[in-house]
Structures are given as structure tokens and as C-alpha cells.
Amino acid sequence: MYKASAIVLREHGSPEKLKLDTINVNNPNQGEIFISQTAIGVHFHDIYVRTGLYKTLKLPGIPGVEAVGKIEQIGKGEKEFKEGDRIAYITSDYGAYASHRVLNRNLAIKIPENISDELIATNFSRALTVKMLLEEVTNINSNKIILVTAASGGVGRLLCQWASFLNITVLGLVSNKEKVELARSYGCKHAFLYDDKNFLDHINDITNGKGVDVVYDSVGLDTFDLSMESLKFCGHLVNFGQSSGPVKPLTMSSLSKKSLTITRPIIFHYIRNTQKYRTMSNSVFEYMKNYSFKIPKAKCYNLEKASKAHEVLESRTGGGCIYLEP
Ligand SMILES: NC(=O)c1ccc[n+]([C@@H]2O[C@H](COP(=O)([O-])OP(=O)(O)OC[C@H]3O[C@@H](n4cnc5c(N)ncnc54)[C@H](OP(=O)(O)O)[C@@H]3O)[C@@H](O)[C@H]2O)c1
């Protein structure tokens, strides 16, 4: 048994509900590893969990879905991992906001030497999400035109860059003029403001009146209608987030107007198979090594300041690259 520090959420609500506590961590059983964590990612998902929009964490519980750590102890019979290995993981079972934890060994992915803890803690799940969006949910090629909402946000900027590396024409939507420039620097051929009254005219001009092939929308409520209107006949909408709130219920007739298709993918469903999870992760590491993604400098907060980290993330001012250090 080990005494660790962790953020324990006892009731849903404001950031102050994230309180530091001392917890007992057991020794690892067979199929488990015990890790000391070095960097813990802070994401919008954690905010939904804290506020109760997602009731997926049983309370009291330790939030957090992604971290980097060092293996301190391995469970009986473990052959692949050893003490001292540096690993990353993402998990839908939570528990990442802690100094130490026991983890199912199937969730651990060894990190190549030249990739930093900070980069992985803030961008591993995002990059896996982009891999899922571009190569699993859709399979698009360089002839296509796509629209990305929140093009300068955490997933958005990786998605725009990854797609532009594949020579896909990327259009972006953002909230202010500064972010228009940022979105361009992330590979958007054109970037527009959400409140641009002529937005659909611009889309028509760029696509010769057809509309875009695919929209990747993570903003949800505020952009859903615009996303649908931007699509060409037989176009595809991927709604993978709801930063502005959940999308309203949808009628089938809204799809039949243009024979549209729609998906609502969740990364955890695409990595349920361990082999698949590993293959996708290694592909993400390859991309990180071979292409220099532009990513804002990460902000680091001590674990006990998790509430501050949430405030910064929610304010939309922090560049969205935030991690906690135990
Ligand atoms: N489906 C999945 O498996 C999966 C995986 C990872 C992430 N996600 C989801 O994808 C979304 C984006 O994640 P992220 O890590 O990229 O987050 P992020 O870095 O915080 O970016 C969110 C972006 O959303 C935009 N936004 C527009 N309206 C907003 C509003 N009302 N409140 C807050 N933000 C608003 C902001 O850009 P502007 O200021 O330019 O508008 C912001 O940059 C989240 O909803 C997250 O849960 C889903």
C-alpha cells in the first residue's frame, strides 16, 4: 500500500470542487503496473465530468483521462514492461489526477525517447483523436475540401496541420481575428469567423457552389446548423465534441435534404482493442517525429492547482495546452 496525492471530486460543480486529498494505492496485481506520474493532461472532457454534464465518473472519484508516468513496479508475470519505462496512457476509467496510480498494463504505451512528457500529456489523446477522425471515421484524400470548427483549438490545430500534410484543402472556423491568423498558420487555406454573415457565400465561392466534402465539428450547439449548411450533396458531418453545448435532437429529414451522413465518434470506442490502440499510438508518435506540428507552449500547474487549470481552460485564453505536475 502506498500513500499518494490525488484530486478527488466529491460533488459536481465549479472548479473549486477539485480538492487535493491523500489516497491509498495498492500494489499492482497481475496485468497491472504501478506508476509515478510526471505530467497529467487537462482537457475539456474533464470539465464536462466536473460539472456533471458527463456523469461517467462515479463520485467520489478521481478525474483525468490522460497522463505520462514512470513504471515503479510491475505486476506478477509481466514480460513486456519493466521498472523505469516511460509510458503514456489514455483511459475512460479516469483516475489520472494523481501523483501515483495502478494501471491496467494494456493501457500503457511506451514513449519514444525524443518525445517529451509535456507534449504527450497535452496532445496524446488529441493526436489519437485526429488519427481516428482522418483515417478511421473518414478516409479522405487530397482532392477533398474539409471544414474544421475551432480550427485553432487543441484538437483543431492538430487536425488542420495533419490534414494539410496530406494535401487536403482545409478551411477553418474560429472566434476572433487573431485566431484567423493562427488557423492559417496551422494549415487552413482560408479561415473565417463564426459570426461572418457571408460565411456560406465564401464556402460557395471556394467550392464552386458545391459545398465541402466533410465537416469536423467539435463546437456542437453553436455551429451545428452552419456545419450542415456548408456540406455538399452526400457530404459527411463528423460531430466529435460539444464545446458550446450538446447538439439538439436531429430529424432524419435534415439529412435527406442533401443525402448527408453524420457520425458522433468517441476515441475510446476506437481504441478498445489493445493492438489497435498500440498501432494508432505508434502512428501518432511517427507523425510527431516526422512532421513538426506547431503547438503553443504548454502551461503547467501543480496538481493541487487543478481548479486554476480548469478556470484557464474554460476561459478560452490559455491556448488549451495545459497539464498538471504532481
Ligand atoms: N470525440 C472524441 O473522442 C473527442 C476527443 C478529444 C476531444 N473531444 C472534444 O473536442 C472538443 C475540443 O477539444 P480540445 O481539446 O480541442 O479543446 P480546446 O483546446 O479547449 O478547444 C476548444 C475550442 O472550442 C472553441 N469553442 C467554440 N465555442 C466554444 C465555447 N462556447 N466554449 C468553449 N470553447 C468554444 C474554442 O475556439 P474558438 O475560441 O476559436 O472558438 C476553443 O479553442 C471538446 O469538446 C472535447 O471534448 C472529443
CSV table of C-alpha atoms and ligand atoms in Angstrom, one decimal:
chain,number,residue,atom,x,y,z
A,1,MET,CA,0.0,0.0,0.0
A,2,TYR,CA,1.3,3.5,-1.0
A,3,LYS,CA,0.1,6.9,0.1
A,4,ALA,CA,-0.4,9.2,-2.9
A,5,SER,CA,-1.8,12.6,-3.6
A,6,ALA,CA,-4.9,13.0,-5.8
A,7,ILE,CA,-7.6,15.4,-6.8
A,8,VAL,CA,-10.9,13.9,-5.5
A,9,LEU,CA,-14.2,15.2,-6.9
A,10,ARG,CA,-17.0,14.7,-4.3
A,11,GLU,CA,-19.8,16.6,-6.0
A,12,HIS,CA,-20.3,18.2,-9.4
A,13,GLY,CA,-19.9,22.0,-9.8
A,14,SER,CA,-17.4,24.8,-10.1
A,15,PRO,CA,-13.6,24.4,-10.3
A,16,GLU,CA,-13.3,24.6,-6.5
A,17,LYS,CA,-14.8,21.2,-6.2
A,18,LEU,CA,-11.5,19.8,-7.3
A,19,LYS,CA,-9.8,19.2,-4.0
A,20,LEU,CA,-6.4,17.6,-3.1
A,21,ASP,CA,-6.5,14.6,-0.9
A,22,THR,CA,-4.4,11.7,0.2
A,23,ILE,CA,-5.3,8.3,-1.1
A,24,ASN,CA,-4.1,4.7,-0.7
A,25,VAL,CA,-2.8,3.0,-3.8
A,26,ASN,CA,-2.5,-0.9,-3.7
A,27,ASN,CA,0.4,-2.8,-5.1
A,28,PRO,CA,-0.1,-3.9,-8.7
A,29,ASN,CA,-1.8,-7.3,-9.4
A,30,GLN,CA,-1.1,-9.5,-12.3
A,31,GLY,CA,-1.8,-7.5,-15.5
A,32,GLU,CA,-1.2,-4.2,-13.7
A,33,ILE,CA,1.6,-1.7,-13.3
A,34,PHE,CA,2.2,0.9,-10.6
A,35,ILE,CA,3.4,4.3,-11.9
A,36,SER,CA,4.6,7.6,-10.6
A,37,GLN,CA,3.0,10.3,-12.8
A,38,THR,CA,5.1,13.1,-14.2
A,39,ALA,CA,2.5,15.1,-16.4
A,40,ILE,CA,-1.3,14.9,-16.4
A,41,GLY,CA,-3.3,16.3,-19.3
A,42,VAL,CA,-6.2,18.7,-18.6
A,43,HIS,CA,-9.0,18.6,-21.2
A,44,PHE,CA,-12.5,19.7,-21.9
A,45,HIS,CA,-13.7,16.3,-21.1
A,46,ASP,CA,-12.5,16.8,-17.5
A,47,ILE,CA,-14.7,20.0,-17.3
A,48,TYR,CA,-17.7,18.1,-18.5
A,49,VAL,CA,-17.0,15.5,-15.8
A,50,ARG,CA,-16.5,18.1,-13.1
A,51,THR,CA,-19.7,20.0,-14.0
A,52,GLY,CA,-21.8,16.8,-14.3
A,53,LEU,CA,-22.6,17.2,-18.0
A,54,TYR,CA,-21.0,13.8,-18.3
A,55,LYS,CA,-22.0,11.5,-15.4
A,56,THR,CA,-19.3,9.0,-16.3
A,57,LEU,CA,-17.2,9.3,-13.2
A,58,LYS,CA,-18.7,7.7,-10.1
A,59,LEU,CA,-18.4,10.1,-7.1
A,60,PRO,CA,-16.4,10.5,-5.0
A,61,GLY,CA,-13.8,9.9,-7.8
A,62,ILE,CA,-10.5,11.0,-9.3
A,63,PRO,CA,-10.9,12.7,-12.7
A,64,GLY,CA,-8.5,12.7,-15.5
A,65,VAL,CA,-8.2,10.6,-18.6
A,66,GLU,CA,-4.6,11.0,-19.8
A,67,ALA,CA,-1.1,11.1,-18.3
A,68,VAL,CA,2.6,10.3,-18.6
A,69,GLY,CA,4.5,8.4,-15.9
A,70,LYS,CA,7.3,6.1,-15.0
A,71,ILE,CA,6.8,2.5,-14.1
A,72,GLU,CA,7.8,1.9,-10.4
A,73,GLN,CA,6.6,-1.6,-10.0
A,74,ILE,CA,5.2,-4.3,-12.3
A,75,GLY,CA,2.6,-7.0,-11.6
A,76,LYS,CA,3.5,-10.7,-11.4
A,77,GLY,CA,4.3,-12.3,-14.7
A,78,GLU,CA,4.8,-9.0,-16.6
A,79,LYS,CA,7.2,-9.6,-19.5
A,80,GLU,CA,6.9,-6.6,-21.8
A,81,PHE,CA,7.3,-3.6,-19.4
A,82,LYS,CA,9.9,-3.1,-16.8
A,83,GLU,CA,10.6,-0.7,-13.9
A,84,GLY,CA,11.8,2.7,-15.2
A,85,ASP,CA,9.9,2.5,-18.5
A,86,ARG,CA,8.3,5.8,-19.5
A,87,ILE,CA,4.7,5.3,-20.6
A,88,ALA,CA,1.7,7.3,-21.7
A,89,TYR,CA,-2.0,6.2,-21.4
A,90,ILE,CA,-5.5,7.4,-22.1
A,91,THR,CA,-8.3,5.8,-20.2
A,92,SER,CA,-12.1,6.1,-19.9
A,93,ASP,CA,-11.8,4.8,-16.4
A,94,TYR,CA,-10.4,8.1,-15.1
A,95,GLY,CA,-8.0,8.4,-12.1
A,96,ALA,CA,-5.3,10.4,-13.9
A,97,TYR,CA,-5.3,13.4,-11.5
A,98,ALA,CA,-3.0,11.7,-9.0
A,99,SER,CA,0.7,11.5,-8.2
A,100,HIS,CA,0.7,7.7,-8.4
A,101,ARG,CA,-1.7,5.1,-9.6
A,102,VAL,CA,-2.1,1.4,-10.6
A,103,LEU,CA,-2.9,1.0,-14.3
A,104,ASN,CA,-4.1,-1.9,-16.4
A,105,ARG,CA,-0.9,-2.8,-18.4
A,106,ASN,CA,-2.9,-2.9,-21.7
A,107,LEU,CA,-3.4,0.9,-21.4
A,108,ALA,CA,0.4,1.7,-21.2
A,109,ILE,CA,2.2,2.8,-24.3
A,110,LYS,CA,6.0,3.2,-24.2
A,111,ILE,CA,7.0,6.7,-25.4
A,112,PRO,CA,10.0,7.1,-27.8
A,113,GLU,CA,12.9,9.0,-26.2
A,114,ASN,CA,12.7,12.1,-28.3
A,115,ILE,CA,9.1,13.0,-27.4
A,116,SER,CA,8.7,15.0,-24.2
A,117,ASP,CA,6.3,14.2,-21.3
A,118,GLU,CA,4.8,17.7,-21.7
A,119,LEU,CA,4.0,17.1,-25.4
A,120,ILE,CA,2.4,13.8,-24.8
A,121,ALA,CA,0.4,14.8,-21.7
A,122,THR,CA,-1.2,17.7,-23.6
A,123,ASN,CA,-1.5,16.1,-27.0
A,124,PHE,CA,-1.6,12.3,-27.0
A,125,SER,CA,-5.4,11.9,-26.8
A,126,ARG,CA,-5.9,14.8,-29.2
A,127,ALA,CA,-3.5,13.3,-31.8
A,128,LEU,CA,-5.1,9.9,-31.4
A,129,THR,CA,-8.5,11.7,-32.0
A,130,VAL,CA,-7.1,13.2,-35.2
A,131,LYS,CA,-5.8,9.9,-36.3
A,132,MET,CA,-9.3,8.4,-35.7
A,133,LEU,CA,-11.1,11.3,-37.4
A,134,LEU,CA,-8.9,11.3,-40.6
A,135,GLU,CA,-8.2,7.7,-41.0
A,136,GLU,CA,-10.9,5.7,-39.2
A,137,VAL,CA,-14.1,7.8,-39.2
A,138,THR,CA,-13.4,9.2,-42.6
A,139,ASN,CA,-10.8,8.3,-45.2
A,140,ILE,CA,-10.2,11.3,-47.3
A,141,ASN,CA,-7.7,12.2,-49.9
A,142,SER,CA,-6.0,15.3,-51.3
A,143,ASN,CA,-8.9,16.0,-53.7
A,144,LYS,CA,-11.2,16.8,-50.8
A,145,ILE,CA,-12.1,20.1,-49.1
A,146,ILE,CA,-12.8,19.9,-45.4
A,147,LEU,CA,-14.1,22.4,-42.8
A,148,VAL,CA,-12.8,22.3,-39.3
A,149,THR,CA,-14.5,24.3,-36.5
A,150,ALA,CA,-12.4,25.6,-33.6
A,151,ALA,CA,-9.5,25.4,-36.0
A,152,SER,CA,-7.1,26.9,-33.5
A,153,GLY,CA,-8.2,24.8,-30.5
A,154,GLY,CA,-6.3,21.8,-29.2
A,155,VAL,CA,-7.7,19.1,-31.5
A,156,GLY,CA,-8.5,21.6,-34.2
A,157,ARG,CA,-4.9,22.8,-34.8
A,158,LEU,CA,-3.6,19.2,-35.0
A,159,LEU,CA,-6.4,18.2,-37.3
A,160,CYS,CA,-5.7,21.2,-39.6
A,161,GLN,CA,-2.0,20.5,-39.7
A,162,TRP,CA,-2.3,16.7,-40.2
A,163,ALA,CA,-4.8,17.2,-43.0
A,164,SER,CA,-2.7,19.8,-44.7
A,165,PHE,CA,0.3,17.5,-44.5
A,166,LEU,CA,-1.9,15.1,-46.5
A,167,ASN,CA,-2.5,17.9,-49.0
A,168,ILE,CA,-6.2,18.2,-48.2
A,169,THR,CA,-7.7,21.6,-48.6
A,170,VAL,CA,-8.6,22.8,-45.1
A,171,LEU,CA,-11.0,25.6,-44.2
A,172,GLY,CA,-11.3,26.7,-40.6
A,173,LEU,CA,-13.8,28.5,-38.3
A,174,VAL,CA,-12.6,30.5,-35.3
A,175,SER,CA,-14.0,33.1,-32.9
A,176,ASN,CA,-11.8,36.1,-33.5
A,177,LYS,CA,-9.4,37.8,-35.9
A,178,GLU,CA,-6.2,36.7,-34.0
A,179,LYS,CA,-7.3,33.1,-34.3
A,180,VAL,CA,-7.9,33.6,-38.1
A,181,GLU,CA,-4.1,34.2,-38.4
A,182,LEU,CA,-3.4,31.3,-36.1
A,183,ALA,CA,-5.6,29.0,-38.1
A,184,ARG,CA,-3.8,29.9,-41.3
A,185,SER,CA,-0.5,29.2,-39.6
A,186,TYR,CA,-1.9,25.7,-38.8
A,187,GLY,CA,-2.6,24.9,-42.4
A,188,CYS,CA,-6.0,26.4,-43.1
A,189,LYS,CA,-6.2,27.8,-46.7
A,190,HIS,CA,-8.9,30.1,-45.5
A,191,ALA,CA,-10.2,30.8,-42.0
A,192,PHE,CA,-13.5,32.5,-41.1
A,193,LEU,CA,-15.2,33.9,-38.0
A,194,TYR,CA,-18.3,32.1,-36.7
A,195,ASP,CA,-20.3,35.3,-36.9
A,196,ASP,CA,-19.3,36.1,-40.5
A,197,LYS,CA,-22.6,36.8,-42.2
A,198,ASN,CA,-21.2,35.9,-45.6
A,199,PHE,CA,-19.6,32.6,-44.5
A,200,LEU,CA,-21.8,30.4,-46.7
A,201,ASP,CA,-21.1,32.7,-49.7
A,202,HIS,CA,-17.4,32.2,-49.1
A,203,ILE,CA,-17.9,28.4,-48.9
A,204,ASN,CA,-19.8,28.5,-52.2
A,205,ASP,CA,-17.1,30.6,-53.9
A,206,ILE,CA,-14.3,28.3,-52.8
A,207,THR,CA,-16.1,25.1,-53.7
A,208,ASN,CA,-17.7,26.3,-56.9
A,209,GLY,CA,-21.1,26.2,-55.4
A,210,LYS,CA,-20.8,22.6,-54.3
A,211,GLY,CA,-20.1,22.8,-50.5
A,212,VAL,CA,-17.4,21.0,-48.6
A,213,ASP,CA,-16.9,17.2,-48.5
A,214,VAL,CA,-16.5,16.8,-44.8
A,215,VAL,CA,-17.0,19.0,-41.7
A,216,TYR,CA,-15.3,18.1,-38.5
A,217,ASP,CA,-17.2,20.0,-35.8
A,218,SER,CA,-16.2,20.0,-32.1
A,219,VAL,CA,-18.1,23.1,-31.1
A,220,GLY,CA,-21.6,21.4,-31.2
A,221,LEU,CA,-24.6,23.5,-30.4
A,222,ASP,CA,-23.4,26.9,-31.8
A,223,THR,CA,-22.0,25.6,-35.1
A,224,PHE,CA,-24.1,22.6,-35.9
A,225,ASP,CA,-26.5,24.3,-38.4
A,226,LEU,CA,-23.7,26.1,-40.1
A,227,SER,CA,-21.8,22.9,-40.5
A,228,MET,CA,-24.8,21.2,-42.1
A,229,GLU,CA,-25.3,24.0,-44.5
A,230,SER,CA,-21.6,24.0,-45.5
A,231,LEU,CA,-21.8,20.4,-46.8
A,232,LYS,CA,-22.1,19.4,-50.4
A,233,PHE,CA,-24.7,16.8,-51.5
A,234,CYS,CA,-23.8,13.4,-50.0
A,235,GLY,CA,-21.4,15.2,-47.6
A,236,HIS,CA,-20.4,14.0,-44.2
A,237,LEU,CA,-20.6,15.7,-40.8
A,238,VAL,CA,-18.4,14.4,-38.0
A,239,ASN,CA,-19.5,15.9,-34.7
A,240,PHE,CA,-16.9,14.9,-32.2
A,241,GLY,CA,-17.3,17.5,-29.5
A,242,GLN,CA,-19.7,20.0,-27.8
A,243,SER,CA,-17.6,22.9,-26.5
A,244,SER,CA,-20.6,25.2,-26.8
A,245,GLY,CA,-23.2,22.7,-25.6
A,246,PRO,CA,-24.8,19.5,-26.8
A,247,VAL,CA,-26.4,19.4,-30.2
A,248,LYS,CA,-30.2,19.4,-30.3
A,249,PRO,CA,-32.1,16.3,-31.3
A,250,LEU,CA,-31.9,15.7,-35.1
A,251,THR,CA,-34.6,14.7,-37.5
A,252,MET,CA,-33.9,12.3,-40.4
A,253,SER,CA,-35.3,14.8,-42.9
A,254,SER,CA,-32.5,17.2,-42.0
A,255,LEU,CA,-30.1,14.6,-43.5
A,256,SER,CA,-32.3,13.7,-46.5
A,257,LYS,CA,-32.3,17.3,-47.8
A,258,LYS,CA,-28.8,16.6,-49.2
A,259,SER,CA,-28.4,12.9,-48.5
A,260,LEU,CA,-26.0,13.8,-45.8
A,261,THR,CA,-24.4,11.3,-43.4
A,262,ILE,CA,-23.3,12.0,-39.8
A,263,THR,CA,-21.1,10.4,-37.2
A,264,ARG,CA,-20.6,11.1,-33.5
A,265,PRO,CA,-17.3,9.2,-32.8
A,266,ILE,CA,-15.6,8.8,-29.4
A,267,ILE,CA,-11.9,8.0,-29.3
A,268,PHE,CA,-12.3,5.4,-26.5
A,269,HIS,CA,-14.5,3.2,-28.7
A,270,TYR,CA,-11.9,3.2,-31.4
A,271,ILE,CA,-9.1,2.0,-29.1
A,272,ARG,CA,-10.9,-0.7,-27.3
A,273,ASN,CA,-8.8,-3.3,-29.0
A,274,THR,CA,-5.3,-3.2,-27.4
A,275,GLN,CA,-3.5,-4.0,-30.7
A,276,LYS,CA,-5.4,-1.2,-32.5
A,277,TYR,CA,-4.7,1.2,-29.6
A,278,ARG,CA,-1.0,0.5,-29.9
A,279,THR,CA,-0.9,0.7,-33.7
A,280,MET,CA,-2.7,4.0,-33.6
A,281,SER,CA,-0.4,5.3,-30.9
A,282,ASN,CA,2.7,4.4,-32.7
A,283,SER,CA,1.4,6.0,-35.8
A,284,VAL,CA,0.8,9.2,-33.8
A,285,PHE,CA,4.4,9.1,-32.5
A,286,GLU,CA,5.7,8.6,-36.1
A,287,TYR,CA,3.7,11.7,-37.1
A,288,MET,CA,5.1,13.7,-34.2
A,289,LYS,CA,8.7,12.7,-35.2
A,290,ASN,CA,8.3,13.2,-38.9
A,291,TYR,CA,6.3,16.4,-39.0
A,292,SER,CA,6.9,19.4,-36.8
A,293,PHE,CA,3.5,20.2,-35.5
A,294,LYS,CA,3.1,23.8,-34.4
A,295,ILE,CA,1.8,23.7,-30.8
A,296,PRO,CA,1.6,26.5,-28.3
A,297,LYS,CA,3.8,26.4,-25.3
A,298,ALA,CA,2.1,24.3,-22.6
A,299,LYS,CA,1.1,25.7,-19.3
A,300,CYS,CA,1.9,23.7,-16.2
A,301,TYR,CA,0.1,23.8,-12.8
A,302,ASN,CA,0.9,21.9,-9.7
A,303,LEU,CA,-1.6,19.0,-9.1
A,304,GLU,CA,-3.2,20.9,-6.2
A,305,LYS,CA,-3.9,23.8,-8.5
A,306,ALA,CA,-6.2,21.7,-10.7
A,307,SER,CA,-9.1,24.1,-10.1
A,308,LYS,CA,-7.0,27.0,-11.6
A,309,ALA,CA,-6.1,24.9,-14.6
A,310,HIS,CA,-9.8,24.3,-15.2
A,311,GLU,CA,-10.5,28.0,-14.9
A,312,VAL,CA,-7.9,28.8,-17.5
A,313,LEU,CA,-9.1,26.1,-19.9
A,314,GLU,CA,-12.7,27.3,-19.6
A,315,SER,CA,-11.7,31.0,-20.2
A,316,ARG,CA,-10.5,30.0,-23.7
A,317,THR,CA,-7.5,32.2,-23.2
A,318,GLY,CA,-4.9,29.6,-22.2
A,319,GLY,CA,-4.1,28.2,-25.7
A,320,GLY,CA,-5.6,24.9,-24.5
A,321,CYS,CA,-2.3,23.1,-23.8
A,322,ILE,CA,-2.5,22.5,-20.0
A,323,TYR,CA,-1.0,19.9,-17.8
A,324,LEU,CA,-0.7,19.2,-14.1
A,325,GLU,CA,2.6,18.2,-12.4
A,326,PRO,CA,2.3,16.2,-9.1
B,1,LIG,N1,-14.9,12.6,-29.6
B,1,LIG,C1,-13.8,12.4,-29.0
B,1,LIG,O1,-13.3,11.3,-28.9
B,1,LIG,C2,-13.0,13.6,-28.6
B,1,LIG,C3,-11.6,13.5,-28.3
B,1,LIG,C4,-11.0,14.7,-27.9
B,1,LIG,C5,-11.7,15.9,-27.8
B,1,LIG,N2,-13.0,15.9,-28.0
B,1,LIG,C6,-13.8,17.1,-27.8
B,1,LIG,O2,-13.4,18.1,-28.8
B,1,LIG,C7,-13.6,19.4,-28.3
B,1,LIG,C8,-12.3,20.2,-28.4
B,1,LIG,O3,-11.3,19.6,-27.6
B,1,LIG,P1,-9.9,20.4,-27.5
B,1,LIG,O4,-9.1,19.6,-26.7
B,1,LIG,O5,-9.5,20.8,-28.8
B,1,LIG,O6,-10.4,21.7,-26.6
B,1,LIG,P2,-9.8,23.1,-26.6
B,1,LIG,O7,-8.3,23.1,-26.9
B,1,LIG,O8,-10.2,23.8,-25.4
B,1,LIG,O9,-10.5,23.8,-27.8
B,1,LIG,C9,-11.9,24.1,-27.8
B,1,LIG,C10,-12.1,25.2,-28.8
B,1,LIG,O10,-13.5,25.3,-28.9
B,1,LIG,C11,-13.8,26.6,-29.4
B,1,LIG,N3,-15.1,27.0,-28.8
B,1,LIG,C12,-16.1,27.4,-29.6
B,1,LIG,N4,-17.2,27.7,-28.8
B,1,LIG,C13,-16.8,27.5,-27.6
B,1,LIG,C14,-17.5,27.6,-26.3
B,1,LIG,N5,-18.7,28.1,-26.2
B,1,LIG,N6,-16.8,27.3,-25.2
B,1,LIG,C15,-15.5,26.8,-25.3
B,1,LIG,N7,-14.9,26.7,-26.4
B,1,LIG,C16,-15.5,27.0,-27.6
B,1,LIG,C17,-12.7,27.4,-28.9
B,1,LIG,O11,-12.1,28.0,-30.1
B,1,LIG,P3,-12.5,29.5,-30.5
B,1,LIG,O12,-12.3,30.3,-29.3
B,1,LIG,O13,-11.7,29.8,-31.7
B,1,LIG,O14,-14.0,29.3,-30.8
B,1,LIG,C18,-11.6,26.5,-28.3
B,1,LIG,O15,-10.4,26.8,-28.9
B,1,LIG,C19,-14.1,19.2,-26.8
B,1,LIG,O16,-15.5,19.3,-26.8
B,1,LIG,C20,-13.6,17.8,-26.5
B,1,LIG,O17,-14.4,17.2,-25.5
B,1,LIG,C21,-13.7,14.8,-28.4
